Amino acid sequence: MQPVIPILTIDGPSGSGKGTIARAVADRLGWHLLDSGALYRAVGYAAGMAGLDLSDAEAVTRCAQSVKIRFRDPGDGGETRVIVNGHDATDELRTETAGAAASAIAAIPSVRQALVDLQLSFRKPPGLVADGRDMGTVIFPEARYKVFLTASAAERAKRRHKQLKDKGLDVTLASLLHEIEARDARDASRAVAPLKPAADAVTVETTGMPIEEVVAKVLSLLRA
Ligand code: C5P
């Protein structure tokens, strides 16, 4: 029998620190990392580049089925690059515009379906940390370890603001809070794969908690 490849799913709303925590935990464990949000961002980006109307479900689905998405590790410990249809779109993908486009196309069931096999293909030895909204509920319901990260909307807006400022992007805290609340509402209320913790997930409330503490908490769940 093939040994079971362990999976840790980390789901939660935008700005809950999932990305940072998932990367840190994957590094610590030496496991692979799936940033599923980047896939939705890449599809939204590719659809935008093709001049598609993001509410045209059929056209966006064809785009999701044909888009070529590659992750490239720069090898110097730097940020993973995301290559969309041959173009390094890493910088464009992290903008709030790309986040909003991702959230819009992610509500289309056939778009989500088109990304399933690609997501499953990240499960490789020695293990996988999968970061997203529906990792523990839909994509890897059999995962051995499941975490749901939360934080207040105000705290998440503050974190995002700092992140974007550090990257040299200029946005106001108020507009970020507004966008985060709108995106939360859309992600939680959509009919397919809405944002919610898996029944067997451990919820970690991270408001006011330093990153290192959240990483330690997640790692302690794996050891428990
Ligand atoms: O995590 P990130 O902010 O990059 O995700 C961007 C958007 O992609 C989310 O707001 C959500 O609508 C969508 N998404 C999703 N399912 C996932 C990951 C992201 O619907 N597993």
Short mmCIF file of C-alpha atoms and ligand atoms in Angstrom, two decimals:
data_model
loop_
_atom_site.label_atom_id
_atom_site.label_comp_id
_atom_site.label_asym_id
_atom_site.label_seq_id
_atom_site.Cartn_x
_atom_site.Cartn_y
_atom_site.Cartn_z
CA MET A 1 0.00 0.00 0.00
CA GLN A 2 1.20 3.54 -0.79
CA PRO A 3 2.03 5.51 2.36
CA VAL A 4 -0.53 8.27 2.96
CA ILE A 5 0.88 11.71 2.21
CA PRO A 6 -0.02 13.98 5.13
CA ILE A 7 -1.88 17.21 4.42
CA LEU A 8 -2.37 20.26 6.58
CA THR A 9 -5.12 22.58 5.34
CA ILE A 10 -5.11 26.23 6.42
CA ASP A 11 -8.31 28.05 5.52
CA GLY A 12 -9.61 31.44 6.53
CA PRO A 13 -10.67 34.88 5.31
CA SER A 14 -8.39 37.32 3.50
CA GLY A 15 -5.79 38.92 5.73
CA SER A 16 -6.05 36.23 8.40
CA GLY A 17 -2.35 35.55 7.88
CA LYS A 18 -2.91 32.24 6.09
CA GLY A 19 -0.31 32.89 3.41
CA THR A 20 2.45 33.85 5.83
CA ILE A 21 1.64 31.08 8.28
CA ALA A 22 1.27 28.41 5.57
CA ARG A 23 4.65 29.30 4.06
CA ALA A 24 6.40 29.35 7.46
CA VAL A 25 4.88 26.01 8.50
CA ALA A 26 5.69 24.39 5.12
CA ASP A 27 9.30 25.60 5.38
CA ARG A 28 9.59 24.31 8.93
CA LEU A 29 8.20 20.88 7.96
CA GLY A 30 9.93 20.70 4.56
CA TRP A 31 6.52 20.12 2.95
CA HIS A 32 5.14 21.42 -0.36
CA LEU A 33 2.92 24.48 -0.39
CA LEU A 34 -0.27 25.13 -2.35
CA ASP A 35 -1.35 28.78 -2.47
CA SER A 36 -4.79 28.18 -3.96
CA GLY A 37 -5.70 31.89 -3.83
CA ALA A 38 -2.91 32.51 -6.36
CA LEU A 39 -4.70 30.16 -8.80
CA TYR A 40 -7.95 32.14 -8.57
CA ARG A 41 -5.99 35.39 -8.84
CA ALA A 42 -4.20 34.01 -11.92
CA VAL A 43 -7.47 33.08 -13.62
CA GLY A 44 -8.95 36.52 -12.86
CA TYR A 45 -5.81 38.11 -14.22
CA ALA A 46 -5.73 35.98 -17.39
CA ALA A 47 -9.42 36.69 -18.00
CA GLY A 48 -8.79 40.41 -17.58
CA MET A 49 -5.82 40.28 -19.97
CA ALA A 50 -8.02 38.53 -22.52
CA GLY A 51 -10.56 41.34 -22.18
CA LEU A 52 -13.27 39.01 -20.85
CA ASP A 53 -16.30 40.17 -18.91
CA LEU A 54 -15.71 38.54 -15.48
CA SER A 55 -19.41 37.76 -15.14
CA ASP A 56 -19.40 35.77 -18.41
CA ALA A 57 -19.27 32.33 -16.76
CA GLU A 58 -18.70 30.37 -19.97
CA ALA A 59 -15.84 32.52 -21.24
CA VAL A 60 -14.14 32.66 -17.84
CA THR A 61 -14.51 28.88 -17.45
CA ARG A 62 -12.81 28.30 -20.82
CA CYS A 63 -10.07 30.63 -19.64
CA ALA A 64 -9.69 28.65 -16.36
CA GLN A 65 -9.49 25.40 -18.34
CA SER A 66 -6.77 26.63 -20.68
CA VAL A 67 -4.67 29.02 -18.57
CA LYS A 68 -1.09 27.89 -17.89
CA ILE A 69 -0.08 28.64 -14.30
CA ARG A 70 3.41 27.83 -13.02
CA PHE A 71 5.04 28.56 -9.68
CA ARG A 72 8.76 29.25 -9.80
CA ASP A 73 10.94 29.23 -6.71
CA PRO A 74 13.68 31.85 -7.27
CA GLY A 75 16.01 29.61 -5.24
CA ASP A 76 17.44 32.47 -3.15
CA GLY A 77 14.80 32.24 -0.42
CA GLY A 78 12.88 35.04 -2.17
CA GLU A 79 9.19 35.16 -3.03
CA THR A 80 7.76 32.39 -5.24
CA ARG A 81 7.05 33.80 -8.69
CA VAL A 82 3.72 33.06 -10.38
CA ILE A 83 3.94 32.69 -14.14
CA VAL A 84 0.62 33.08 -15.98
CA ASN A 85 0.59 32.15 -19.67
CA GLY A 86 4.35 32.66 -19.78
CA HIS A 87 4.29 36.09 -18.12
CA ASP A 88 5.63 36.70 -14.58
CA ALA A 89 2.47 38.17 -13.03
CA THR A 90 3.59 38.01 -9.36
CA ASP A 91 3.40 41.77 -8.81
CA GLU A 92 0.05 42.22 -10.56
CA LEU A 93 -1.48 39.28 -8.68
CA ARG A 94 -0.99 40.73 -5.21
CA THR A 95 -2.97 43.93 -5.81
CA GLU A 96 -6.42 44.41 -4.31
CA THR A 97 -7.82 44.63 -7.87
CA ALA A 98 -6.54 41.11 -8.54
CA GLY A 99 -8.05 39.96 -5.22
CA ALA A 100 -11.44 41.37 -6.13
CA ALA A 101 -11.30 39.80 -9.63
CA ALA A 102 -10.33 36.46 -8.04
CA SER A 103 -13.26 36.64 -5.64
CA ALA A 104 -15.66 37.40 -8.52
CA ILE A 105 -14.58 34.50 -10.75
CA ALA A 106 -14.23 32.13 -7.73
CA ALA A 107 -18.01 32.28 -7.31
CA ILE A 108 -18.49 30.48 -10.66
CA PRO A 109 -18.83 26.71 -9.94
CA SER A 110 -17.35 25.57 -13.29
CA VAL A 111 -14.29 27.77 -12.70
CA ARG A 112 -13.74 26.08 -9.33
CA GLN A 113 -14.19 22.69 -11.00
CA ALA A 114 -11.59 23.55 -13.63
CA LEU A 115 -8.99 24.10 -10.89
CA VAL A 116 -9.60 20.91 -8.89
CA ASP A 117 -7.11 18.55 -10.60
CA LEU A 118 -4.37 21.15 -10.56
CA GLN A 119 -4.85 21.60 -6.81
CA LEU A 120 -4.88 17.83 -6.16
CA SER A 121 -1.59 17.49 -8.06
CA PHE A 122 0.21 19.44 -5.30
CA ARG A 123 -0.14 16.46 -2.97
CA LYS A 124 3.39 15.05 -3.08
CA PRO A 125 5.71 13.45 -0.52
CA PRO A 126 6.73 14.25 2.14
CA GLY A 127 3.58 16.35 2.73
CA LEU A 128 1.49 19.33 1.71
CA VAL A 129 0.38 22.54 3.37
CA ALA A 130 -2.66 23.84 1.44
CA ASP A 131 -3.76 27.43 1.94
CA GLY A 132 -7.17 28.74 0.85
CA ARG A 133 -10.86 28.93 1.60
CA ASP A 134 -12.09 25.40 0.87
CA MET A 135 -8.98 23.27 1.33
CA GLY A 136 -10.36 21.36 4.32
CA THR A 137 -13.99 21.31 3.17
CA VAL A 138 -13.88 20.58 -0.58
CA ILE A 139 -10.42 19.93 -2.06
CA PHE A 140 -8.80 17.84 0.70
CA PRO A 141 -11.68 16.78 2.99
CA GLU A 142 -9.60 13.74 4.02
CA ALA A 143 -6.67 15.89 5.27
CA ARG A 144 -5.23 14.71 8.55
CA TYR A 145 -4.72 18.23 9.94
CA LYS A 146 -7.08 21.17 9.45
CA VAL A 147 -6.78 24.69 10.73
CA PHE A 148 -9.12 27.66 10.28
CA LEU A 149 -7.44 31.00 10.97
CA THR A 150 -9.49 34.04 11.90
CA ALA A 151 -8.84 37.62 13.05
CA SER A 152 -11.08 40.66 13.35
CA ALA A 153 -11.70 42.58 10.09
CA ALA A 154 -9.97 45.65 11.58
CA GLU A 155 -6.86 43.63 12.43
CA ARG A 156 -6.82 42.00 8.98
CA ALA A 157 -7.09 45.39 7.28
CA LYS A 158 -4.20 46.65 9.43
CA ARG A 159 -2.02 43.66 8.49
CA ARG A 160 -2.83 44.01 4.81
CA HIS A 161 -2.09 47.72 4.96
CA LYS A 162 1.35 47.08 6.43
CA GLN A 163 2.04 44.30 3.89
CA LEU A 164 1.13 46.52 0.94
CA LYS A 165 3.02 49.52 2.34
CA ASP A 166 6.13 47.36 2.79
CA LYS A 167 5.81 46.42 -0.87
CA GLY A 168 5.62 50.09 -1.82
CA LEU A 169 1.91 50.07 -2.70
CA ASP A 170 -0.15 53.05 -1.59
CA VAL A 171 -3.66 52.32 -0.21
CA THR A 172 -5.70 53.74 2.66
CA LEU A 173 -6.63 51.67 5.70
CA ALA A 174 -10.29 52.65 5.34
CA SER A 175 -10.51 51.48 1.72
CA LEU A 176 -8.80 48.18 2.67
CA LEU A 177 -11.23 47.57 5.52
CA HIS A 178 -14.11 48.24 3.17
CA GLU A 179 -12.70 45.83 0.53
CA ILE A 180 -11.97 43.12 3.10
CA GLU A 181 -15.51 43.29 4.47
CA ALA A 182 -17.02 43.18 0.97
CA ARG A 183 -14.82 40.22 -0.03
CA ASP A 184 -15.62 38.33 3.22
CA ALA A 185 -19.34 38.78 2.61
CA ARG A 186 -19.04 37.57 -1.00
CA ASP A 187 -16.80 34.59 -0.12
CA ALA A 188 -19.03 33.51 2.80
CA SER A 189 -22.35 33.88 1.01
CA ARG A 190 -21.62 32.22 -2.34
CA ALA A 191 -23.51 29.04 -3.11
CA VAL A 192 -20.48 26.93 -3.99
CA ALA A 193 -17.65 26.25 -1.51
CA PRO A 194 -18.50 29.17 0.79
CA LEU A 195 -15.87 30.23 3.31
CA LYS A 196 -16.51 28.24 6.48
CA PRO A 197 -14.45 26.03 8.77
CA ALA A 198 -14.54 22.27 8.14
CA ALA A 199 -16.43 20.46 10.90
CA ASP A 200 -13.15 18.83 11.99
CA ALA A 201 -10.96 21.98 11.74
CA VAL A 202 -9.32 23.64 14.73
CA THR A 203 -10.12 27.37 14.70
CA VAL A 204 -7.25 29.64 15.74
CA GLU A 205 -8.22 33.25 16.55
CA THR A 206 -5.08 35.28 15.78
CA THR A 207 -6.11 38.87 16.61
CA GLY A 208 -3.15 40.42 18.46
CA MET A 209 -1.04 37.26 18.10
CA PRO A 210 2.47 37.58 16.62
CA ILE A 211 3.23 35.40 13.56
CA GLU A 212 5.74 33.22 15.43
CA GLU A 213 3.11 32.39 18.04
CA VAL A 214 0.57 31.34 15.40
CA VAL A 215 3.20 29.19 13.65
CA ALA A 216 4.08 27.53 16.97
CA LYS A 217 0.40 26.93 17.70
CA VAL A 218 -0.20 25.30 14.28
CA LEU A 219 2.92 23.13 14.62
CA SER A 220 1.78 22.07 18.10
CA LEU A 221 -1.51 20.84 16.58
CA LEU A 222 0.47 18.58 14.26
CA ARG A 223 2.44 17.15 17.15
CA ALA A 224 -0.64 16.62 19.32
O1 C5P B 1 -6.24 33.99 -0.57
P1 C5P B 1 -6.37 35.08 -1.60
O2 C5P B 1 -6.68 36.43 -1.03
O3 C5P B 1 -5.20 35.12 -2.53
O4 C5P B 1 -7.63 34.65 -2.48
C1 C5P B 1 -8.19 35.51 -3.43
C2 C5P B 1 -9.66 35.13 -3.65
O5 C5P B 1 -9.72 33.85 -4.29
C3 C5P B 1 -10.50 34.99 -2.38
O6 C5P B 1 -11.12 36.19 -2.00
C4 C5P B 1 -11.54 33.95 -2.76
O7 C5P B 1 -12.65 34.54 -3.38
C5 C5P B 1 -10.84 33.12 -3.81
N1 C5P B 1 -10.40 31.82 -3.30
C6 C5P B 1 -11.32 30.81 -3.25
N2 C5P B 1 -10.95 29.57 -2.85
C7 C5P B 1 -9.69 29.33 -2.47
C8 C5P B 1 -8.73 30.36 -2.47
C9 C5P B 1 -9.13 31.62 -2.89
O8 C5P B 1 -12.48 31.01 -3.58
N3 C5P B 1 -9.35 28.10 -2.09
#
